[in-house]
XYZ file of N, CA and C in Angstrom:
651
model
N -7.719 32.453 20.566
C -7.461 31.147 19.960
C -7.909 31.160 18.500
N -7.001 30.777 17.602
C -7.301 30.774 16.174
C -7.940 29.455 15.799
N -9.118 29.510 15.212
C -9.809 28.298 14.798
C -9.413 27.901 13.386
N -9.330 26.582 13.154
C -8.995 26.094 11.818
C -10.126 26.410 10.858
N -9.767 26.744 9.646
C -10.772 27.051 8.633
C -11.489 25.786 8.188
N -12.774 25.893 7.994
C -13.531 24.770 7.436
C -13.191 24.636 5.960
N -13.170 23.404 5.442
C -12.865 23.225 4.017
C -13.851 24.007 3.147
N -13.349 24.627 2.110
C -14.219 25.368 1.199
C -14.990 24.397 0.322
N -16.013 24.907 -0.339
C -16.795 24.059 -1.239
C -15.932 23.544 -2.384
N -14.957 24.376 -2.808
C -14.050 23.940 -3.875
C -13.178 22.780 -3.403
N -12.683 22.865 -2.152
C -11.867 21.784 -1.605
C -12.693 20.508 -1.450
N -13.935 20.684 -1.012
C -14.818 19.526 -0.840
C -15.101 18.834 -2.168
N -15.378 19.622 -3.200
C -15.680 19.027 -4.511
C -14.438 18.354 -5.089
N -13.284 18.951 -4.883
C -12.041 18.351 -5.382
C -11.791 16.992 -4.715
N -11.966 16.960 -3.379
C -11.752 15.714 -2.647
C -12.780 14.667 -3.042
N -14.017 15.090 -3.228
C -15.072 14.150 -3.620
C -14.777 13.536 -4.980
N -14.249 14.323 -5.896
C -13.911 13.813 -7.228
C -12.750 12.824 -7.166
N -11.768 13.103 -6.320
C -10.626 12.193 -6.184
C -11.079 10.839 -5.643
N -11.889 10.858 -4.593
C -12.362 9.600 -3.997
C -13.249 8.836 -4.979
N -14.162 9.544 -5.636
C -15.049 8.898 -6.609
C -14.245 8.286 -7.754
N -13.272 9.033 -8.246
C -12.430 8.527 -9.339
C -11.644 7.305 -8.889
N -11.054 7.363 -7.690
C -10.288 6.228 -7.182
C -11.132 4.974 -7.089
N -12.346 5.109 -6.574
C -13.229 3.951 -6.441
C -13.595 3.373 -7.807
N -13.908 4.243 -8.763
C -14.299 3.762 -10.093
C -13.100 3.221 -10.873
N -11.932 3.851 -10.722
C -10.728 3.336 -11.382
C -10.391 1.938 -10.861
N -10.559 1.736 -9.549
C -10.277 0.424 -8.959
C -11.257 -0.621 -9.473
N -12.505 -0.210 -9.656
C -13.542 -1.146 -10.087
C -13.483 -1.445 -11.576
N -13.285 -0.408 -12.398
C -13.410 -0.564 -13.854
C -12.121 -0.315 -14.629
N -11.064 0.130 -13.951
C -9.859 0.545 -14.653
C -9.991 1.984 -15.111
N -8.867 2.611 -15.402
C -8.892 4.007 -15.839
C -9.570 4.140 -17.190
N -9.176 3.295 -18.125
C -9.740 3.401 -19.472
C -11.222 3.039 -19.497
N -11.678 2.249 -18.530
C -13.070 1.848 -18.481
C -13.962 2.796 -17.704
N -13.421 3.924 -17.292
C -14.181 4.898 -16.502
C -14.224 6.228 -17.227
N -15.400 6.797 -17.416
C -15.491 8.097 -18.074
C -15.722 9.204 -17.047
N -15.441 10.421 -17.443
C -15.493 11.546 -16.503
C -16.919 11.823 -16.027
N -17.910 11.539 -16.841
C -19.299 11.796 -16.430
C -19.707 10.873 -15.277
N -19.254 9.623 -15.332
C -19.589 8.698 -14.251
C -18.880 9.104 -12.953
N -17.667 9.651 -13.085
C -16.938 10.131 -11.901
C -17.681 11.307 -11.275
N -18.062 12.258 -12.116
C -18.778 13.437 -11.621
C -20.099 13.051 -10.966
N -20.803 12.108 -11.587
C -22.091 11.675 -11.033
C -21.905 11.020 -9.675
N -20.898 10.178 -9.542
C -20.638 9.504 -8.271
C -20.243 10.497 -7.185
N -19.503 11.543 -7.592
C -19.054 12.558 -6.636
C -20.141 13.579 -6.318
N -21.213 13.582 -7.109
C -22.270 14.563 -6.921
C -21.845 15.950 -7.362
N -20.997 16.000 -8.389
C -20.462 17.279 -8.884
C -20.777 17.446 -10.372
N -20.693 18.669 -10.829
C -20.832 18.926 -12.259
C -19.555 18.467 -12.961
N -19.704 17.869 -14.131
C -18.556 17.320 -14.848
C -17.513 18.391 -15.172
N -17.957 19.654 -15.325
C -17.008 20.735 -15.646
C -15.990 20.949 -14.540
N -16.314 20.510 -13.317
C -15.379 20.696 -12.195
C -14.122 19.835 -12.341
N -14.208 18.780 -13.140
C -13.014 17.961 -13.361
C -11.966 18.772 -14.108
N -12.379 19.475 -15.163
C -11.446 20.347 -15.882
C -10.991 21.501 -15.004
N -11.902 22.034 -14.184
C -11.568 23.165 -13.322
C -10.482 22.787 -12.316
N -10.630 21.636 -11.684
C -9.687 21.231 -10.638
C -8.429 20.546 -11.174
N -8.575 19.759 -12.245
C -7.477 18.877 -12.658
C -7.006 19.089 -14.092
N -7.674 19.914 -14.855
C -7.289 20.145 -16.241
C -7.936 19.170 -17.201
N -7.836 17.876 -16.886
C -8.434 16.829 -17.716
C -8.415 15.516 -16.929
N -8.804 14.438 -17.579
C -8.852 13.138 -16.899
C -7.465 12.695 -16.448
N -6.441 12.957 -17.273
C -5.076 12.586 -16.891
C -4.664 13.292 -15.601
N -5.029 14.555 -15.486
C -4.718 15.295 -14.271
C -5.416 14.706 -13.063
N -6.635 14.206 -13.256
C -7.375 13.573 -12.173
C -6.705 12.259 -11.765
N -6.232 11.498 -12.735
C -5.516 10.255 -12.422
C -4.309 10.552 -11.546
N -3.555 11.568 -11.916
C -2.372 11.929 -11.120
C -2.757 12.415 -9.731
N -3.887 13.091 -9.605
C -4.358 13.537 -8.292
C -4.733 12.336 -7.423
N -5.322 11.309 -8.021
C -5.644 10.087 -7.285
C -4.355 9.425 -6.799
N -3.357 9.370 -7.661
C -2.074 8.769 -7.266
C -1.432 9.578 -6.146
N -1.498 10.903 -6.228
C -0.964 11.743 -5.144
C -1.652 11.417 -3.822
N -2.961 11.210 -3.876
C -3.732 10.859 -2.681
C -3.240 9.531 -2.103
N -3.019 8.548 -2.976
C -2.536 7.232 -2.553
C -1.143 7.343 -1.942
N -0.274 8.107 -2.595
C 1.102 8.261 -2.116
C 1.164 8.943 -0.760
N 0.277 9.905 -0.538
C 0.239 10.590 0.759
C -0.057 9.588 1.873
N -0.971 8.679 1.613
C -1.286 7.636 2.585
C -0.113 6.680 2.751
N 0.507 6.312 1.642
C 1.622 5.359 1.647
C 2.794 5.867 2.478
N 3.110 7.133 2.356
C 4.280 7.702 3.063
C 4.126 7.632 4.574
N 2.909 7.565 5.056
C 2.698 7.470 6.501
C 3.165 6.142 7.075
N 3.382 5.157 6.204
C 3.746 3.814 6.667
C 5.162 3.403 6.258
N 5.927 4.316 5.729
C 7.296 3.989 5.343
C 8.156 3.768 6.594
N 9.019 2.751 6.590
C 9.848 2.462 7.767
C 11.161 3.245 7.807
N 11.411 4.078 6.798
C 12.728 4.704 6.643
C 13.146 5.536 7.853
N 12.230 6.343 8.393
C 12.578 7.203 9.523
C 12.921 6.373 10.757
N 12.151 5.322 10.999
C 12.419 4.429 12.131
C 13.808 3.814 12.005
N 14.144 3.365 10.799
C 15.439 2.723 10.585
C 16.569 3.735 10.759
N 16.391 4.951 10.221
C 17.427 5.992 10.363
C 17.684 6.327 11.830
N 16.642 6.345 12.620
C 16.774 6.706 14.036
C 17.252 5.540 14.898
N 17.302 4.352 14.313
C 17.690 3.163 15.085
C 18.736 2.329 14.347
N 19.707 2.990 13.740
C 20.745 2.298 12.974
C 21.488 1.257 13.814
N 21.583 1.505 15.124
C 22.312 0.595 16.009
C 21.677 -0.795 16.041
N 20.401 -0.897 15.667
C 19.718 -2.182 15.717
C 20.296 -3.196 14.729
N 20.940 -2.697 13.671
C 21.537 -3.610 12.695
C 22.658 -4.450 13.314
N 23.207 -4.025 14.444
C 24.415 -4.640 15.002
C 24.150 -5.962 15.713
N 22.904 -6.252 16.080
C 22.591 -7.492 16.790
C 21.436 -8.220 16.120
N 21.348 -9.526 16.374
C 20.246 -10.321 15.817
C 18.898 -9.846 16.365
N 18.870 -9.553 17.663
C 17.608 -9.084 18.235
C 17.207 -7.742 17.628
N 18.190 -6.882 17.366
C 17.912 -5.598 16.736
C 17.429 -5.768 15.313
N 18.065 -6.680 14.587
C 17.636 -6.950 13.213
C 16.210 -7.480 13.187
N 15.874 -8.312 14.167
C 14.496 -8.806 14.251
C 13.515 -7.651 14.418
N 13.869 -6.682 15.266
C 12.985 -5.534 15.493
C 12.778 -4.732 14.212
N 13.858 -4.562 13.438
C 13.745 -3.823 12.176
C 12.812 -4.544 11.217
N 13.025 -5.849 11.051
C 12.210 -6.623 10.117
C 10.750 -6.656 10.579
N 10.543 -6.863 11.863
C 9.180 -6.881 12.397
C 8.479 -5.548 12.135
N 9.205 -4.456 12.314
C 8.620 -3.138 12.086
C 8.310 -2.927 10.604
N 9.228 -3.320 9.731
C 9.026 -3.147 8.294
C 7.785 -3.902 7.822
N 7.669 -5.161 8.246
C 6.533 -5.970 7.816
C 5.235 -5.428 8.414
N 5.286 -5.045 9.678
C 4.106 -4.499 10.336
C 3.590 -3.261 9.605
N 4.488 -2.346 9.274
C 4.078 -1.111 8.603
C 3.518 -1.386 7.213
N 4.143 -2.314 6.491
C 3.647 -2.670 5.164
C 2.236 -3.250 5.263
N 2.015 -4.117 6.235
C 0.693 -4.713 6.414
C -0.337 -3.663 6.807
N 0.064 -2.704 7.636
C -0.887 -1.683 8.062
C -1.286 -0.778 6.897
N -0.362 -0.547 5.971
C -0.746 0.207 4.767
C -1.694 -0.613 3.905
N -1.406 -1.898 3.766
C -2.205 -2.775 2.916
C -3.560 -3.090 3.547
N -3.644 -3.045 4.875
C -4.867 -3.461 5.585
C -6.122 -2.833 4.970
N -7.089 -3.644 4.576
C -8.338 -3.083 4.022
C -9.102 -2.319 5.091
N -9.587 -1.147 4.740
C -10.383 -0.334 5.657
C -11.670 0.085 4.956
N -12.673 0.355 5.743
C -13.946 0.762 5.164
C -13.777 2.023 4.331
N -13.005 2.967 4.868
C -12.737 4.184 4.108
C -11.567 3.920 3.166
N -11.705 4.355 1.945
C -10.643 4.211 0.943
C -10.222 2.753 0.725
N -11.189 1.855 0.761
C -10.908 0.436 0.549
C -10.388 0.178 -0.865
N -10.610 1.120 -1.761
C -10.255 0.959 -3.170
C -8.753 1.084 -3.425
N -8.002 1.629 -2.473
C -6.600 1.981 -2.731
C -5.787 0.777 -3.184
N -5.890 -0.352 -2.488
C -5.090 -1.525 -2.832
C -5.400 -2.037 -4.233
N -6.696 -2.083 -4.570
C -7.077 -2.558 -5.898
C -6.604 -1.595 -6.976
N -6.670 -0.293 -6.681
C -6.196 0.704 -7.632
C -4.700 0.519 -7.898
N -3.911 0.324 -6.845
C -2.471 0.109 -7.015
C -2.220 -1.134 -7.857
N -2.957 -2.209 -7.573
C -2.768 -3.449 -8.315
C -3.127 -3.272 -9.785
N -4.232 -2.603 -10.057
C -4.632 -2.377 -11.454
C -3.579 -1.570 -12.204
N -3.067 -0.534 -11.558
C -2.064 0.302 -12.224
C -0.773 -0.469 -12.485
N -0.402 -1.344 -11.563
C 0.844 -2.094 -11.723
C 0.734 -3.196 -12.756
N -0.485 -3.655 -13.032
C -0.682 -4.773 -13.954
C -0.901 -4.339 -15.395
N -1.325 -3.116 -15.606
C -1.703 -2.695 -16.945
C -0.831 -1.549 -17.429
N -1.064 -1.145 -18.666
C -0.349 -0.012 -19.243
C -1.156 1.275 -19.148
N -2.106 1.298 -18.229
C -2.919 2.485 -18.081
C -2.079 3.627 -17.503
N -2.636 4.829 -17.599
C -1.994 5.993 -17.001
C -1.808 5.719 -15.516
N -0.652 6.043 -14.992
C -0.394 5.843 -13.573
C 0.520 4.676 -13.298
N 0.642 3.740 -14.250
C 1.488 2.561 -14.021
C 2.929 2.971 -13.713
N 3.441 3.918 -14.479
C 4.828 4.336 -14.295
C 5.042 4.931 -12.909
N 4.093 5.761 -12.464
C 4.254 6.391 -11.158
C 4.135 5.384 -10.019
N 3.180 4.463 -10.128
C 3.016 3.446 -9.095
C 4.275 2.588 -8.989
N 4.831 2.235 -10.150
C 6.060 1.441 -10.150
C 7.223 2.218 -9.543
N 7.422 3.447 -10.002
C 8.586 4.223 -9.600
C 8.501 4.753 -8.174
N 7.285 5.001 -7.682
C 7.157 5.662 -6.383
C 6.712 4.732 -5.254
N 6.213 3.537 -5.595
C 5.816 2.597 -4.552
C 6.494 1.241 -4.713
N 6.260 0.574 -5.838
C 6.661 -0.819 -5.975
C 8.170 -1.015 -6.097
N 8.820 -0.245 -6.965
C 10.267 -0.412 -7.132
C 11.037 -0.004 -5.879
N 10.753 1.168 -5.262
C 11.453 1.513 -4.017
C 11.223 0.467 -2.922
N 10.003 -0.074 -2.861
C 9.730 -1.104 -1.862
C 10.547 -2.355 -2.109
N 10.636 -2.761 -3.367
C 11.441 -3.933 -3.727
C 12.908 -3.715 -3.362
N 13.427 -2.537 -3.673
C 14.816 -2.220 -3.343
C 15.036 -2.235 -1.831
N 14.085 -1.672 -1.092
C 14.196 -1.612 0.369
C 14.324 -3.006 0.963
N 13.488 -3.928 0.498
C 13.494 -5.261 1.096
C 14.635 -6.138 0.595
N 15.038 -5.968 -0.650
C 16.189 -6.742 -1.128
C 17.478 -6.280 -0.446
N 17.594 -4.989 -0.171
C 18.763 -4.484 0.567
C 18.769 -5.012 1.996
N 17.599 -5.080 2.603
C 17.497 -5.625 3.962
C 17.927 -7.082 3.979
N 17.477 -7.834 2.990
C 17.859 -9.249 2.890
C 19.376 -9.387 2.770
N 19.966 -8.582 1.885
C 21.411 -8.656 1.667
C 22.187 -8.246 2.920
N 21.707 -7.213 3.608
C 22.422 -6.704 4.783
C 22.417 -7.720 5.920
N 21.308 -8.425 6.081
C 21.202 -9.365 7.192
C 21.836 -10.711 6.864
N 21.627 -11.202 5.642
C 22.140 -12.539 5.293
C 23.548 -12.511 4.731
N 23.972 -11.356 4.201
C 25.268 -11.272 3.544
C 25.248 -11.833 2.139
N 24.067 -12.237 1.665
C 23.936 -12.816 0.326
C 23.678 -11.723 -0.707
N 24.288 -11.867 -1.866
C 24.055 -10.937 -2.968
C 23.177 -11.569 -4.051
N 22.539 -12.676 -3.703
C 21.654 -13.364 -4.644
C 20.340 -12.603 -4.732
N 20.182 -11.830 -5.791
C 19.020 -10.963 -5.941
C 17.734 -11.767 -6.093
N 17.808 -12.913 -6.779
C 16.606 -13.730 -6.957
C 16.108 -14.256 -5.614
N 17.028 -14.690 -4.766
C 16.631 -15.164 -3.446
C 15.985 -14.053 -2.637
N 16.552 -12.856 -2.735
C 16.013 -11.711 -1.998
C 14.593 -11.395 -2.460
N 14.351 -11.433 -3.760
C 13.015 -11.154 -4.287
C 12.031 -12.235 -3.866
N 12.473 -13.493 -3.888
C 11.601 -14.591 -3.465
C 11.234 -14.425 -1.991
N 12.205 -14.010 -1.182
C 11.934 -13.772 0.236
C 10.872 -12.685 0.398
N 11.046 -11.566 -0.294
C 10.108 -10.457 -0.174
C 8.710 -10.863 -0.636
N 8.619 -11.578 -1.748
C 7.320 -11.998 -2.271
C 6.625 -12.980 -1.333
N 7.402 -13.867 -0.721
C 6.802 -14.836 0.198
C 6.220 -14.155 1.424
N 6.783 -13.007 1.784
C 6.323 -12.281 2.969
C 5.077 -11.460 2.683
N 5.044 -10.775 1.538
C 3.998 -9.783 1.301
C 2.876 -10.212 0.364
N 3.083 -11.264 -0.418
C 2.038 -11.693 -1.339
C 0.719 -12.030 -0.649
N 0.730 -12.731 0.498
C -0.551 -13.032 1.153
C -1.362 -11.788 1.477
N -0.690 -10.727 1.915
C -1.401 -9.497 2.265
C -2.021 -8.861 1.029
N -1.298 -8.853 -0.087
C -1.828 -8.263 -1.312
C -3.017 -9.063 -1.825
N -2.932 -10.390 -1.749
C -4.049 -11.225 -2.194
C -5.280 -10.918 -1.356
N -5.093 -10.853 -0.046
C -6.220 -10.570 0.843
C -6.801 -9.187 0.585
N -5.918 -8.202 0.433
C -6.373 -6.814 0.322
C -7.053 -6.521 -1.007
N -6.565 -7.122 -2.089
C -7.115 -6.802 -3.405
C -8.302 -7.672 -3.789
N -8.387 -8.867 -3.197
C -9.512 -9.750 -3.524
C -9.847 -10.642 -2.334
N -10.436 -10.056 -1.288
C -10.737 -10.847 -0.089
C -11.703 -11.987 -0.342
N -12.449 -11.930 -1.435
C -13.394 -13.011 -1.743
C -12.674 -14.338 -1.924
N -11.432 -14.291 -2.426
C -10.656 -15.528 -2.598
C -10.435 -16.195 -1.251
N -10.097 -15.381 -0.233
C -9.885 -15.919 1.101
C -11.191 -16.456 1.673
N -12.266 -15.693 1.492
C -13.566 -16.112 2.023
C -14.041 -17.415 1.381
N -13.823 -17.569 0.080
C -14.307 -18.742 -0.631
C -13.607 -20.024 -0.183
N -12.392 -19.889 0.346
C -11.667 -21.077 0.804
C -12.112 -21.502 2.197
N -12.845 -20.636 2.880
C -13.353 -20.964 4.212
C -14.753 -20.360 4.347
N -15.734 -20.920 3.657
C -17.060 -20.295 3.575
C -17.805 -20.190 4.902
N -17.412 -20.976 5.905
C -18.130 -20.941 7.176
C -17.746 -19.732 8.037
N -16.593 -19.159 7.761
C -16.133 -18.034 8.580
C -15.441 -17.016 7.674
N -16.026 -15.852 7.556
C -15.470 -14.819 6.706
C -14.181 -14.254 7.306
N -13.243 -13.903 6.439
C -12.007 -13.265 6.892
C -12.329 -11.865 7.408
N -11.639 -11.451 8.461
C -11.872 -10.143 9.050
C -10.562 -9.585 9.576
N -10.636 -8.539 10.394
C -9.430 -7.926 10.936
C -8.622 -8.908 11.776
N -9.307 -9.769 12.512
C -8.598 -10.757 13.329
C -7.802 -11.714 12.446
N -8.417 -12.099 11.340
C -7.714 -12.969 10.395
C -6.508 -12.236 9.802
N -6.685 -10.969 9.456
C -5.596 -10.199 8.874
C -4.443 -10.061 9.864
N -4.757 -9.851 11.140
C -3.715 -9.763 12.167
C -2.960 -11.083 12.289
N -3.692 -12.181 12.202
C -3.040 -13.493 12.264
C -2.155 -13.707 11.038
N -2.645 -13.259 9.883
C -1.860 -13.345 8.653
C -0.575 -12.531 8.784
N -0.667 -11.378 9.417
C 0.524 -10.547 9.631
C 1.530 -11.258 10.534
N 1.053 -11.905 11.584
C 1.946 -12.632 12.484
C 2.686 -13.747 11.749
N 1.938 -14.484 10.912
C 2.555 -15.563 10.150
C 3.586 -15.021 9.163
N 3.266 -13.883 8.562
C 4.181 -13.297 7.584
C 5.446 -12.772 8.257
N 5.314 -12.202 9.446
C 6.499 -11.772 10.195
C 7.352 -12.979 10.538
N 6.706 -14.072 10.958
C 7.436 -15.303 11.271
C 8.148 -15.843 10.035
N 7.464 -15.799 8.886
C 8.076 -16.242 7.622
C 9.280 -15.367 7.263
N 9.136 -14.065 7.449
C 10.224 -13.133 7.133
C 11.446 -13.430 7.992
N 11.238 -13.624 9.285
C 12.357 -13.875 10.194
C 13.013 -15.223 9.880
N 12.192 -16.222 9.580
C 12.736 -17.549 9.255
C 13.588 -17.474 7.991
N 13.104 -16.731 6.985
C 13.843 -16.614 5.731
C 15.175 -15.907 5.874
N 15.312 -15.122 6.941
C 16.562 -14.402 7.209
C 17.422 -15.086 8.259
N 16.961 -16.211 8.752
C 17.694 -16.920 9.811
C 17.636 -16.196 11.134
N 16.561 -15.460 11.382
C 16.441 -14.659 12.594
C 15.392 -15.204 13.562
N 14.877 -16.409 13.264
C 13.872 -16.950 14.165
C 14.487 -17.192 15.544
N 13.671 -17.038 16.576
C 14.152 -17.205 17.944
C 14.187 -18.673 18.349
């Protein structure tokens, strides 16, 4: 029996730098974070940043690659390709929409590990920092196209503004919760938002999505 190799010290230091950089970029922005603070947080020598990534820009791209790897695990494309027949009925269309929203929420769901990912994506999309172009082109724009096409296919409407409003009404609550949960907590100080609240938010968002498409039961 062949045993899997344990990660090398080089692999460990590279991963530690990516996670440390992601957390600090989410907290302070890319321009507000220097390489020495990243190295210190990762417990590595600062020279390892040049060794692994070439420079700070290379590290930013490595962080984005890490985020994208996680994102691809929640894409609905394969499910839809394997279930094209579902488009033919209202019940099938409901299943597609429910799956799409569920997967998007599961990617957005805040987790103890890598909790910084959502804030990092938001920071990159809002500013002109390094990474904005990649986040837009590889996550946000394809996602927008995916949902506007779904809206058009189910409703028969070619009104792009309506399609965008539908998509934003479905997913904005999750982004608000994921990037700044304190806002949710402050509106209900007696009971902090948690996974149960997030699951309830997902149910409401699925219901909103179906209602906006005329697919409510």
